[in-house]
Amino acid sequence: MIFCRRTPVLLLILALLATGCSPTAQPVSRTTTRLLMGTLVSITTWSLPTNASAWEEQERQGVDAAFREVARIEGVMSSHRADSPLSRLNQAPRGIAHPLLPELADLLRRGLEVTNASGGAFDMGLDPLILLWGFSREPPPQTVPDPQRITAWLEHHAPGGLTLSGTVEQPLLRLANASHGLDLGAIAKGYALDRAVAVLQEQGIHNAIVNAGGNLRTIGAKGDRPWRLGIRHPRQAEGVMAVVEVDRPLTMVTSGDYERFFIHQDQRYHHIFDPRTGYPARSGLISVTVQAEDGTLADALSTALFVLGAEQGLALLRRFPGSEALLMLEDRSLRRSAGFIGQPVAEP
Amino acid sequence: MSPGRWRLPWRVLVRASTPGDRGLMLASAVGIVALGLLLEGPPGSRLQVFRDNRLVATHALGGTAGWSVDGRLGPVIVEIRQGQARLREYRSPRLIGTRTGWIGRAGQVAACVPCGVLIRVEGGPSPADADLDAVSE
Amino acid sequence: MIRPPRSRLEADLLAAHLAAAGVAAHVLEATLPGLGPWFKPGLANLFTLVAFFHLGWRTAVAVALIRVVAGSLTVGTFLSPTFFLSLSGALGAVAAMGVGGLLPLGLGPVGLSLLAALAHMSAQVVAAFFLILGHQGLFLALPWFLAGSWVTGIVNGVLAFLILERLAPNQASPP
């Protein structure tokens, strides 16, 4: 009789204890987010560790190291910080070759490949134009700058204004005139993704997503399931226009007219400039997503494609084998390159 | 009010209650505690507050709370209510952190980038669209 | 079984006494300041409980209803929101007593009082949600209110037991 009075309580206690037991290895996924490079940078890792606490320590250190690398790159390449190596180059006199860090020179060299292949649609020397439009200021601009100033800038801004010379160990950079100033906003995040992922792998983390302001680079997967990535719909703040499942290393960079813009007299002015006009690019596209293994390349190509438009953009891709793209046009239709991975999501 | 002599309350209790009563007392006590934990938000549901990427505060997501964090552009208010949190900033140009609204699911983030303030939900229920690991935008 | 009252008159008298005592307790608690609307000793339920054990469930319902109506008339809160809260609480309590008595758990006055107190509080919170504050924050405080009811329920149960002992000295143990 005592037994059946107390049994319910015993069962309750047993049930509570049982929830704490887990003999098999459990998958562990963790996301860390920091404010870096003027945006949110997140690193998501996944693992099936045999020793959960040892993994937790290793993961934390690896993610820390990756974030430190991103912060270091920001310190070198930010045009917003007056004391960064990049800013000092911008402050140096024009028309003369100046020494620069090999890391910077390498990045510029890779960017110049895209510049040349795209006929100047991708340009790393737009700092004066960006300052003119005011997109890097807070608060963001609301009006169009004086058209005469834009024309004046355009007159001086001929292609080939960035010239690298010297050796690999001691490179030199020459900026032609004051209309040229380094701004790596269209390539630095891709480069940061590459470096962050390299650090993660050095630290023994092999399944991760690094997300720098909406530019993603993945390594590994989630055990036997791929990473599931979405691509933001350019006109739906919480909406996704395509889903991409990936289990091999991949970078996805999206450039859109919805990230930084203002509307003035019914016209949308966004932050992706066409170097050939001095105005925001009007190529018929509202969003471009480029896939490539290399983040630096994907980042540069996404800007180039946005400026070039669908036809010339897809043609440009063919000159960089392994790169693919999904484009959304102003009429909301989608175009994609043959090898683009992912499924468009039906319009709700 | 109570008739008879006062004995030690414990002995009176034991005499007055049946085994069934005592079982009910225990079960209901456990139930009330469980209800309390449940209403506090799922176990381990916490809000982390970062200022310039350094963790400056952690707070349980249950109950109601509000306090001010010193952001780079001025004070940023963090509010907690009914298992959710939000930012209210008053001196930020685009108010993106405020416009994010209430967050309450694991991993959700609201940030005022120019203020240098970020809040994040740790633990708790996973988001409804947890089938996406990241979004490219 | 507790010795049934010897006659209908005796039963009615006892019921009346219990109801009156309940009203007195209701009025007293209504005038006690500082405890707040929620943390009352719930003495009124004590008499309903005694009625339940000694006179049966139907009489207990009657005692509870008389207590709430007469009590609120006396205090001046008849048909006010407070009245409806008290009503829900009392009805919840008496329903719990009925159900608890039917369950084969071997509950005595302490257990039934505990059940009644928890039901009383829960019913009041639900009524308050619908009648007064449609605010979910009310439910956040529920565990605290229930903890208070847990204590008062047990205390009242012990008191009821002692009273019942007095009323039927040779049969003080619960059915």
XYZ file of C-alpha atoms in Angstrom:
660
model
C 0.000 0.000 0.000
C 2.876 2.332 0.700
C 4.299 1.247 -2.629
C 1.339 2.343 -4.678
C 1.034 5.615 -2.772
C 4.641 6.562 -3.467
C 4.982 5.088 -6.948
C 3.796 8.184 -8.795
C 6.356 10.313 -7.010
C 9.115 7.820 -7.705
C 8.186 7.700 -11.359
C 8.246 11.469 -11.517
C 11.727 11.572 -10.002
C 12.960 8.873 -12.350
C 11.575 10.734 -15.354
C 13.329 13.901 -14.277
C 16.634 12.069 -13.896
C 16.268 10.338 -17.224
C 16.119 13.616 -19.116
C 19.655 14.372 -18.008
C 21.190 11.244 -19.530
C 22.534 11.203 -23.060
C 24.906 8.328 -23.797
C 25.342 9.039 -27.513
C 27.293 11.992 -28.951
C 25.116 15.004 -29.577
C 25.617 17.452 -32.402
C 26.693 20.871 -31.189
C 26.036 24.026 -33.151
C 26.976 27.468 -31.989
C 26.742 30.945 -33.512
C 28.785 33.907 -32.366
C 27.995 37.404 -33.616
C 30.134 40.535 -33.449
C 30.028 44.028 -34.837
C 32.901 44.329 -37.293
C 33.596 46.050 -40.606
C 30.592 48.267 -39.990
C 28.169 45.364 -39.969
C 27.259 42.136 -38.203
C 29.680 39.276 -38.632
C 28.546 35.833 -37.455
C 30.370 32.549 -37.320
C 28.259 29.396 -37.029
C 30.016 26.128 -36.297
C 28.778 22.559 -36.221
C 30.355 19.465 -34.748
C 29.662 15.974 -33.410
C 32.261 15.933 -30.668
C 33.279 12.981 -28.594
C 34.259 15.332 -25.802
C 31.774 18.177 -25.591
C 33.651 20.400 -23.165
C 36.958 20.059 -24.988
C 35.221 20.970 -28.235
C 33.542 23.953 -26.638
C 36.911 25.327 -25.615
C 38.453 24.634 -29.001
C 35.499 26.154 -30.816
C 35.585 29.291 -28.738
C 39.281 29.810 -29.316
C 38.997 29.108 -33.016
C 36.103 31.496 -33.472
C 37.916 34.147 -31.439
C 40.967 33.773 -33.649
C 38.837 34.097 -36.778
C 37.198 37.258 -35.481
C 40.593 38.695 -34.595
C 41.679 38.103 -38.167
C 38.613 39.936 -39.484
C 39.303 42.829 -37.129
C 42.901 42.902 -38.310
C 41.819 43.094 -41.931
C 39.446 45.910 -41.068
C 42.324 47.708 -39.431
C 44.385 47.465 -42.602
C 41.737 48.084 -45.241
C 39.185 50.428 -43.791
C 38.781 53.724 -45.558
C 36.839 55.037 -42.563
C 39.801 54.981 -40.231
C 42.258 57.768 -40.863
C 45.201 55.761 -39.539
C 44.708 52.571 -41.535
C 47.399 51.702 -44.118
C 44.762 52.104 -46.803
C 43.771 55.575 -45.666
C 47.386 56.637 -45.538
C 47.735 55.649 -49.167
C 44.695 57.782 -49.903
C 46.313 60.696 -48.112
C 49.590 60.352 -50.043
C 50.303 62.532 -53.109
C 49.002 61.382 -56.452
C 51.045 60.520 -59.497
C 53.835 58.927 -57.471
C 54.356 55.238 -56.712
C 54.173 54.503 -52.991
C 55.056 51.351 -51.111
C 52.226 49.320 -49.663
C 51.723 46.102 -47.718
C 52.133 42.941 -49.780
C 48.778 41.758 -48.485
C 47.112 44.869 -49.866
C 48.975 44.590 -53.129
C 47.880 40.976 -53.563
C 44.286 41.886 -52.991
C 44.509 44.788 -55.415
C 46.123 42.567 -57.981
C 43.265 40.077 -57.791
C 40.736 42.879 -57.929
C 42.394 44.361 -60.993
C 41.780 41.076 -62.824
C 38.080 41.638 -62.380
C 38.447 45.330 -63.194
C 40.109 44.579 -66.488
C 37.807 41.707 -67.400
C 34.724 43.803 -66.658
C 35.884 46.830 -68.599
C 36.075 48.966 -65.504
C 32.618 48.103 -64.134
C 34.351 46.962 -60.955
C 36.546 49.751 -59.645
C 38.468 49.850 -56.396
C 39.260 53.554 -56.640
C 35.872 55.121 -56.001
C 36.527 56.665 -52.595
C 36.136 60.275 -53.767
C 32.855 59.436 -55.476
C 31.538 57.630 -52.420
C 32.484 60.595 -50.260
C 30.754 62.889 -52.710
C 27.512 60.964 -52.453
C 27.883 60.588 -48.704
C 26.947 56.908 -48.355
C 29.669 56.248 -45.851
C 28.447 58.933 -43.467
C 25.979 58.556 -40.666
C 23.260 59.695 -41.104
C 22.986 58.457 -44.668
C 22.286 60.900 -47.487
C 18.859 61.932 -48.624
C 19.623 64.026 -51.672
C 21.581 63.847 -54.892
C 24.877 65.779 -54.961
C 25.533 68.612 -57.362
C 25.608 67.093 -60.901
C 28.487 69.345 -61.866
C 30.677 67.842 -59.210
C 29.852 64.379 -60.481
C 30.738 65.406 -64.018
C 33.997 66.927 -62.820
C 34.898 63.730 -61.052
C 34.023 61.679 -64.114
C 36.230 63.763 -66.360
C 39.272 62.992 -64.284
C 38.477 59.381 -63.565
C 39.916 57.473 -66.507
C 40.384 53.695 -66.442
C 43.786 52.484 -65.282
C 44.084 54.972 -62.474
C 45.400 52.271 -60.116
C 48.783 50.958 -61.154
C 50.799 48.335 -59.324
C 54.500 48.002 -59.816
C 57.584 46.896 -57.907
C 58.154 43.348 -56.727
C 56.047 40.848 -54.857
C 57.929 41.554 -51.630
C 58.088 45.307 -52.131
C 55.141 46.340 -54.204
C 54.320 49.885 -55.194
C 51.005 51.608 -55.944
C 50.400 54.669 -58.007
C 47.109 56.551 -57.965
C 46.777 58.710 -61.067
C 44.949 61.748 -59.663
C 42.623 63.004 -56.970
C 39.598 61.352 -58.531
C 41.123 58.030 -57.568
C 41.016 56.927 -53.937
C 41.052 53.393 -52.604
C 37.766 51.979 -51.369
C 37.702 48.211 -50.972
C 34.112 47.971 -49.787
C 33.235 45.784 -52.768
C 35.991 43.233 -52.192
C 37.263 43.407 -48.609
C 34.411 41.426 -47.042
C 34.996 38.607 -49.502
C 38.646 38.628 -48.604
C 37.802 38.645 -44.913
C 35.613 35.581 -45.466
C 38.521 33.758 -47.088
C 40.869 34.607 -44.254
C 38.370 33.814 -41.520
C 37.673 30.407 -42.967
C 41.388 29.712 -43.289
C 41.877 30.537 -39.613
C 38.941 28.341 -38.593
C 40.440 25.409 -40.474
C 43.848 26.017 -38.922
C 42.128 25.876 -35.551
C 40.528 22.530 -36.308
C 37.033 23.756 -37.136
C 35.908 22.147 -40.360
C 32.159 22.742 -40.485
C 31.188 26.372 -40.356
C 29.491 29.323 -41.980
C 31.068 32.765 -41.805
C 28.554 35.515 -42.462
C 29.947 39.001 -42.964
C 27.086 41.413 -43.470
C 25.093 38.907 -45.503
C 28.048 37.554 -47.490
C 28.450 33.878 -46.681
C 31.246 31.401 -46.918
C 30.740 27.779 -45.922
C 33.039 24.899 -45.190
C 31.965 21.350 -44.423
C 28.341 20.648 -43.607
C 26.176 19.379 -40.757
C 27.136 15.755 -40.625
C 25.100 14.045 -43.312
C 22.961 17.123 -43.950
C 24.058 20.078 -46.056
C 24.012 23.698 -44.939
C 20.736 25.342 -45.918
C 21.203 28.909 -47.037
C 18.650 31.449 -48.118
C 18.964 34.381 -50.516
C 17.144 37.509 -49.437
C 14.311 38.685 -51.640
C 15.236 42.258 -52.545
C 11.747 43.578 -51.867
C 10.695 41.504 -48.860
C 12.487 42.359 -45.662
C 12.059 38.911 -44.098
C 11.518 37.018 -47.324
C 13.785 34.624 -49.113
C 13.772 34.204 -52.875
C 15.874 31.083 -53.145
C 17.203 28.274 -50.984
C 20.643 26.815 -51.530
C 21.812 23.534 -50.050
C 25.537 23.105 -50.039
C 27.991 20.612 -48.614
C 31.144 21.654 -50.409
C 33.105 24.838 -49.778
C 31.245 27.766 -51.296
C 30.979 31.528 -51.036
C 27.752 33.400 -51.780
C 27.815 37.165 -52.072
C 24.719 39.213 -52.768
C 24.686 42.773 -54.017
C 21.398 44.578 -54.090
C 19.871 47.983 -54.406
C 18.069 47.559 -51.102
C 20.965 47.589 -48.672
C 21.848 51.262 -48.602
C 19.687 53.611 -50.564
C 17.501 56.643 -50.441
C 14.565 57.633 -52.554
C 14.527 61.128 -53.983
C 11.754 62.342 -56.269
C 10.555 58.791 -56.801
C 13.958 57.575 -57.876
C 15.963 55.042 -55.895
C 19.615 55.935 -55.378
C 21.635 53.023 -54.040
C 25.255 52.544 -53.103
C 26.538 50.438 -56.020
C 28.011 52.997 -58.395
C 28.657 52.678 -62.092
C 32.198 54.075 -62.461
C 31.440 54.967 -66.044
C 28.634 57.383 -65.150
C 29.283 58.428 -61.562
C 25.707 57.514 -60.649
C 24.204 54.414 -59.030
C 24.162 51.618 -61.553
C 20.936 51.268 -63.546
C 21.418 48.003 -65.317
C 17.949 46.544 -64.897
C 18.997 44.439 -61.924
C 17.859 44.759 -58.324
C 19.819 41.867 -56.851
C 22.827 39.787 -57.837
C 24.056 36.696 -55.992
C 27.385 35.223 -57.065
C 28.584 31.760 -56.074
C 32.230 30.825 -56.232
C 34.589 28.962 -53.990
C 36.742 32.032 -53.524
C 35.242 34.841 -51.480
C 37.402 37.621 -52.843
C 36.378 36.751 -56.386
C 32.700 36.329 -55.536
C 32.575 39.705 -53.820
C 34.217 41.568 -56.712
C 32.122 39.754 -59.309
C 28.838 40.515 -57.580
C 29.498 44.245 -57.878
C 30.721 43.906 -61.444
C 27.624 41.961 -62.484
C 25.303 44.419 -60.834
C 26.868 47.249 -62.791
C 27.027 45.365 -66.091
C 23.510 43.986 -66.158
C 22.252 40.559 -67.114
C 23.712 39.989 -70.564
C 27.215 41.346 -70.081
C 27.292 40.091 -66.517
C 26.622 36.485 -67.425
C 29.200 36.790 -70.190
C 31.749 38.029 -67.661
C 31.123 34.967 -65.504
C 32.260 32.704 -68.268
C 35.705 34.251 -68.029
C 35.954 33.021 -64.433
C 35.218 29.294 -64.546
C 33.618 27.970 -61.397
C 31.643 31.136 -60.740
C 27.857 31.201 -61.022
C 25.154 33.758 -60.409
C 21.470 34.358 -59.804
C 20.071 37.686 -60.914
C 16.755 39.302 -60.135
C 15.645 41.910 -62.648
C 13.518 44.952 -62.030
C 10.450 43.090 -63.257
C 11.115 40.481 -60.538
C 12.055 37.797 -63.030
C 15.075 35.633 -62.319
C 17.995 34.712 -64.510
C 20.683 32.300 -63.570
C 23.905 30.894 -64.867
C 23.893 27.226 -65.821
C 25.704 25.942 -62.779
C 24.038 28.006 -60.067
C 23.171 25.871 -57.070
C 19.833 26.474 -55.504
C 16.084 26.471 -55.864
C 14.093 29.623 -56.352
C 11.258 29.869 -53.889
C 7.817 30.381 -55.382
C 6.291 33.805 -54.884
C 3.902 33.648 -51.920
C -9.223 30.420 16.288
C -7.618 27.068 16.712
C -9.177 24.991 19.368
C -7.139 22.841 21.608
C -3.599 23.250 22.693
C -0.885 24.293 20.278
C 1.582 21.484 19.636
C 4.583 21.684 17.446
C 3.129 22.575 14.041
C 4.983 19.718 12.433
C 3.463 17.062 14.586
C 0.049 18.571 14.116
C 0.553 18.530 10.383
C 1.582 14.903 10.360
C -1.372 13.968 12.493
C -3.785 15.967 10.416
C -2.729 14.745 7.015
C -3.107 11.455 5.270
C -0.389 9.923 3.079
C -2.497 11.014 0.111
C -2.434 14.560 1.433
C 1.333 14.536 1.779
C 1.718 13.156 -1.723
C -0.470 15.938 -3.043
C 1.519 18.525 -1.107
C 4.737 17.326 -2.674
C 3.316 17.009 -6.160
C 1.696 20.430 -6.082
C 4.874 22.029 -4.739
C 6.836 20.507 -7.600
C 4.144 21.624 -10.021
C 4.237 25.209 -8.803
C 8.022 25.340 -9.073
C 7.843 23.858 -12.555
C 5.232 26.409 -13.561
C 7.488 29.146 -12.252
C 10.418 27.905 -14.313
C 8.220 27.478 -17.341
C 6.891 30.986 -17.175
C 10.389 32.363 -16.738
C 10.956 31.384 -20.321
C 12.426 28.084 -21.415
C 15.288 26.895 -19.231
C 18.464 28.677 -20.022
C 16.740 31.356 -22.032
C 18.935 34.407 -21.584
C 19.636 37.670 -23.239
C 23.225 38.696 -23.859
C 24.092 42.346 -24.291
C 27.258 43.334 -26.102
C 28.892 46.715 -26.330
C 31.627 46.903 -28.923
C 31.658 43.134 -29.042
C 32.283 42.747 -25.326
C 29.654 41.042 -23.213
C 28.462 43.639 -20.757
C 25.332 42.020 -19.345
C 23.340 38.826 -19.274
C 19.731 38.762 -18.202
C 17.074 36.089 -17.899
C 14.351 36.462 -20.471
C 11.520 36.071 -18.010
C 9.669 38.767 -16.214
C 9.875 42.417 -17.067
C 12.999 44.517 -17.078
C 14.503 47.551 -18.734
C 17.809 49.295 -18.483
C 20.088 51.584 -20.379
C 23.343 50.737 -22.145
C 25.819 53.434 -22.987
C 26.174 53.321 -26.747
C 28.568 55.261 -28.911
C 25.826 57.651 -29.964
C 24.120 57.920 -26.608
C 21.967 55.710 -24.417
C 20.324 52.611 -25.823
C 17.442 51.075 -23.907
C 17.120 47.315 -23.612
C 13.651 46.072 -22.695
C 12.565 42.609 -21.629
C 8.962 41.531 -21.456
C 7.244 38.132 -21.492
C 10.226 36.171 -22.707
C 11.250 38.652 -25.418
C 13.623 41.558 -25.676
C 14.097 44.595 -27.841
C 16.282 47.632 -28.346
C 15.047 51.148 -28.290
C 17.595 53.658 -29.428
C 16.930 57.333 -29.648
C 19.985 58.680 -31.317
C 20.633 56.362 -34.198
C 20.234 57.518 -37.778
C 18.437 54.559 -39.204
C 16.940 52.932 -36.110
C 17.555 49.486 -37.555
C 18.035 48.030 -34.105
C 14.684 49.330 -32.963
C 12.977 48.339 -36.168
C 14.084 44.750 -35.660
C 11.446 44.664 -32.942
C 11.022 41.967 -30.327
C 13.304 38.952 -30.417
C 12.823 35.844 -28.327
C 14.109 32.827 -30.161
C 17.490 31.248 -29.871
C 20.106 32.980 -31.980
C 18.039 36.016 -32.851
C 19.949 39.257 -32.817
C 19.084 42.928 -32.766
C 21.829 45.480 -33.171
C 22.431 49.172 -33.504
C 25.624 49.117 -35.526
C 26.628 52.765 -35.158
C 25.858 52.594 -31.412
C 28.033 49.525 -31.054
C 25.287 47.715 -29.141
C 24.078 44.202 -29.894
C 21.644 41.956 -28.051
C 21.298 38.266 -28.630
C 19.026 35.506 -27.350
C 20.804 32.442 -26.057
C 18.963 29.207 -25.390
C 15.228 29.000 -25.614
C 13.118 27.909 -28.557
C 14.627 27.812 -32.016
C 13.313 30.209 -34.611
C 10.412 29.262 -36.825
C 12.622 29.341 -39.913
C 15.322 27.276 -38.280
C 15.563 25.290 -41.430
C 17.802 28.040 -42.839
C 21.302 28.235 -41.432
C 22.100 31.639 -42.908
C 20.735 34.155 -45.397
C 22.790 35.893 -48.040
C 21.682 39.494 -48.464
C -17.679 8.591 7.729
C -18.203 11.519 9.986
C -21.186 11.232 12.193
C -24.090 12.744 10.328
C -26.058 15.457 12.128
C -28.858 14.044 14.181
C -31.538 16.037 12.535
C -32.233 18.335 9.688
C -32.467 21.250 12.096
C -29.057 20.497 13.526
C -27.631 20.382 10.048
C -29.211 23.683 9.079
C -28.009 25.347 12.253
C -24.493 24.183 11.670
C -24.629 25.306 8.078
C -25.889 28.705 9.149
C -23.141 29.018 11.712
C -20.522 28.105 9.180
C -21.913 30.516 6.633
C -21.997 33.292 9.189
C -18.460 32.530 10.237
C -17.524 32.603 6.594
C -19.115 35.981 6.124
C -17.301 37.295 9.146
C -14.034 36.011 7.793
C -14.792 37.512 4.370
C -15.528 40.904 5.886
C -12.490 40.750 8.101
C -10.177 39.905 5.235
C -11.710 42.589 3.078
C -10.769 45.194 5.610
C -7.264 43.935 6.248
C -4.938 46.369 4.570
C -1.528 45.723 3.166
C -1.982 42.098 2.280
C -3.031 43.052 -1.199
C -5.860 41.530 -3.144
C -4.149 38.218 -3.595
C -2.454 37.197 -0.423
C -5.332 36.498 1.890
C -5.347 33.828 4.547
C -8.461 32.394 2.948
C -10.140 31.717 6.241
C -13.520 31.821 4.614
C -12.706 28.656 2.776
C -12.058 26.988 6.067
C -15.719 27.020 6.907
C -16.714 25.814 3.500
C -14.331 22.948 4.013
C -15.797 22.030 7.387
C -19.235 22.157 5.812
C -18.060 19.842 3.106
C -16.767 17.241 5.492
C -19.504 17.443 8.007
C -22.542 18.183 5.894
C -21.777 17.094 2.366
C -20.881 18.804 -0.845
C -24.242 20.406 -1.646
C -24.324 22.156 1.689
C -20.750 23.285 1.161
C -21.762 24.918 -2.114
C -24.604 26.680 -0.342
C -22.322 27.861 2.445
C -19.834 29.188 -0.084
C -22.471 31.059 -2.087
C -24.069 32.561 0.992
C -20.683 33.586 2.217
C -19.755 35.378 -0.998
C -23.098 37.119 -1.504
C -23.696 38.126 2.093
C -20.085 39.041 2.556
C -19.986 41.296 -0.459
C -23.309 42.875 0.469
C -21.895 43.667 3.875
C -18.661 45.095 2.565
C -20.468 46.881 -0.251
C -18.858 45.180 -3.175
C -21.876 43.245 -4.405
C -21.791 42.806 -8.195
C -18.504 44.644 -8.394
C -15.479 43.069 -10.086
C -14.252 42.047 -6.642
C -17.510 40.203 -6.095
C -17.044 38.223 -9.276
C -13.495 37.409 -8.348
C -14.611 36.118 -4.951
C -17.388 34.196 -6.585
C -15.098 32.502 -9.056
C -12.635 31.712 -6.331
C -15.269 30.226 -4.040
C -16.863 28.217 -6.802
C -13.489 26.963 -7.922
C -12.672 25.935 -4.396
C -15.884 24.112 -3.823
C -15.660 22.358 -7.177
C -12.163 21.203 -6.297
C -13.428 19.850 -3.015
C -16.080 17.882 -4.796
C -13.684 16.463 -7.339
C -10.997 15.809 -4.769
C -13.428 13.937 -2.581
C -14.341 11.693 -5.478
C -10.775 10.838 -6.472
C -9.364 7.639 -4.959
C -6.361 9.429 -3.530
C -7.284 9.137 0.099
C -7.280 12.869 0.667
C -8.165 14.284 4.033
C -8.944 17.852 5.083
C -5.388 18.993 4.471
C -5.266 17.646 0.928
C -8.727 18.891 0.043
C -7.994 22.266 1.519
C -4.815 22.466 -0.504
C -6.677 21.560 -3.683
C -9.395 24.035 -2.878
C -6.902 26.804 -2.176
C -5.014 26.212 -5.437
C -8.280 26.037 -7.364
C -9.511 29.174 -5.642
C -6.443 31.130 -6.651
C -6.365 29.786 -10.194
C -10.027 30.560 -10.716
C -9.518 34.088 -9.431
C -6.554 34.710 -11.721
C -8.473 33.463 -14.743
C -11.476 35.604 -13.788
C -9.204 38.612 -13.304
C -7.675 38.056 -16.714
C -11.050 38.145 -18.396
C -12.783 40.710 -16.263
C -10.089 43.162 -15.367
C -6.560 42.866 -16.711
C -6.274 41.229 -20.103
C -2.556 41.294 -19.588
C -0.378 38.253 -19.891
C 1.888 39.638 -17.218
C -0.706 38.485 -14.723
C 0.158 34.887 -15.422
C 3.804 35.544 -14.783
C 2.961 36.160 -11.121
C 0.796 33.055 -10.892
C 3.517 30.806 -9.441
C 3.987 33.245 -6.568
C 0.262 33.428 -5.891
C 0.012 29.668 -6.017
C 2.900 29.335 -3.605
C 0.983 31.518 -1.167
C -2.129 29.417 -1.700
C -0.088 26.310 -1.088
C 0.782 27.548 2.380
C -2.629 28.887 3.293
C -4.313 25.776 1.899
C -2.286 23.531 4.156
C -2.699 25.748 7.184
C -6.454 25.942 6.654
C -6.527 22.200 6.168
C -4.873 21.639 9.514
C -7.281 24.053 11.145
C -10.209 22.294 9.501
C -8.920 18.991 10.780
C -8.714 20.362 14.295
C -12.221 21.771 14.059
C -13.583 18.528 12.715
C -11.857 16.695 15.517
C -13.811 18.831 17.895
C -17.078 18.307 16.087
C -16.808 14.514 16.039
C -14.194 13.533 18.575
C -14.287 9.768 18.040
C -14.184 9.950 14.295
C -11.620 12.578 13.549
C -9.888 10.613 10.824
C -10.958 11.368 7.270
C -13.236 8.998 5.331
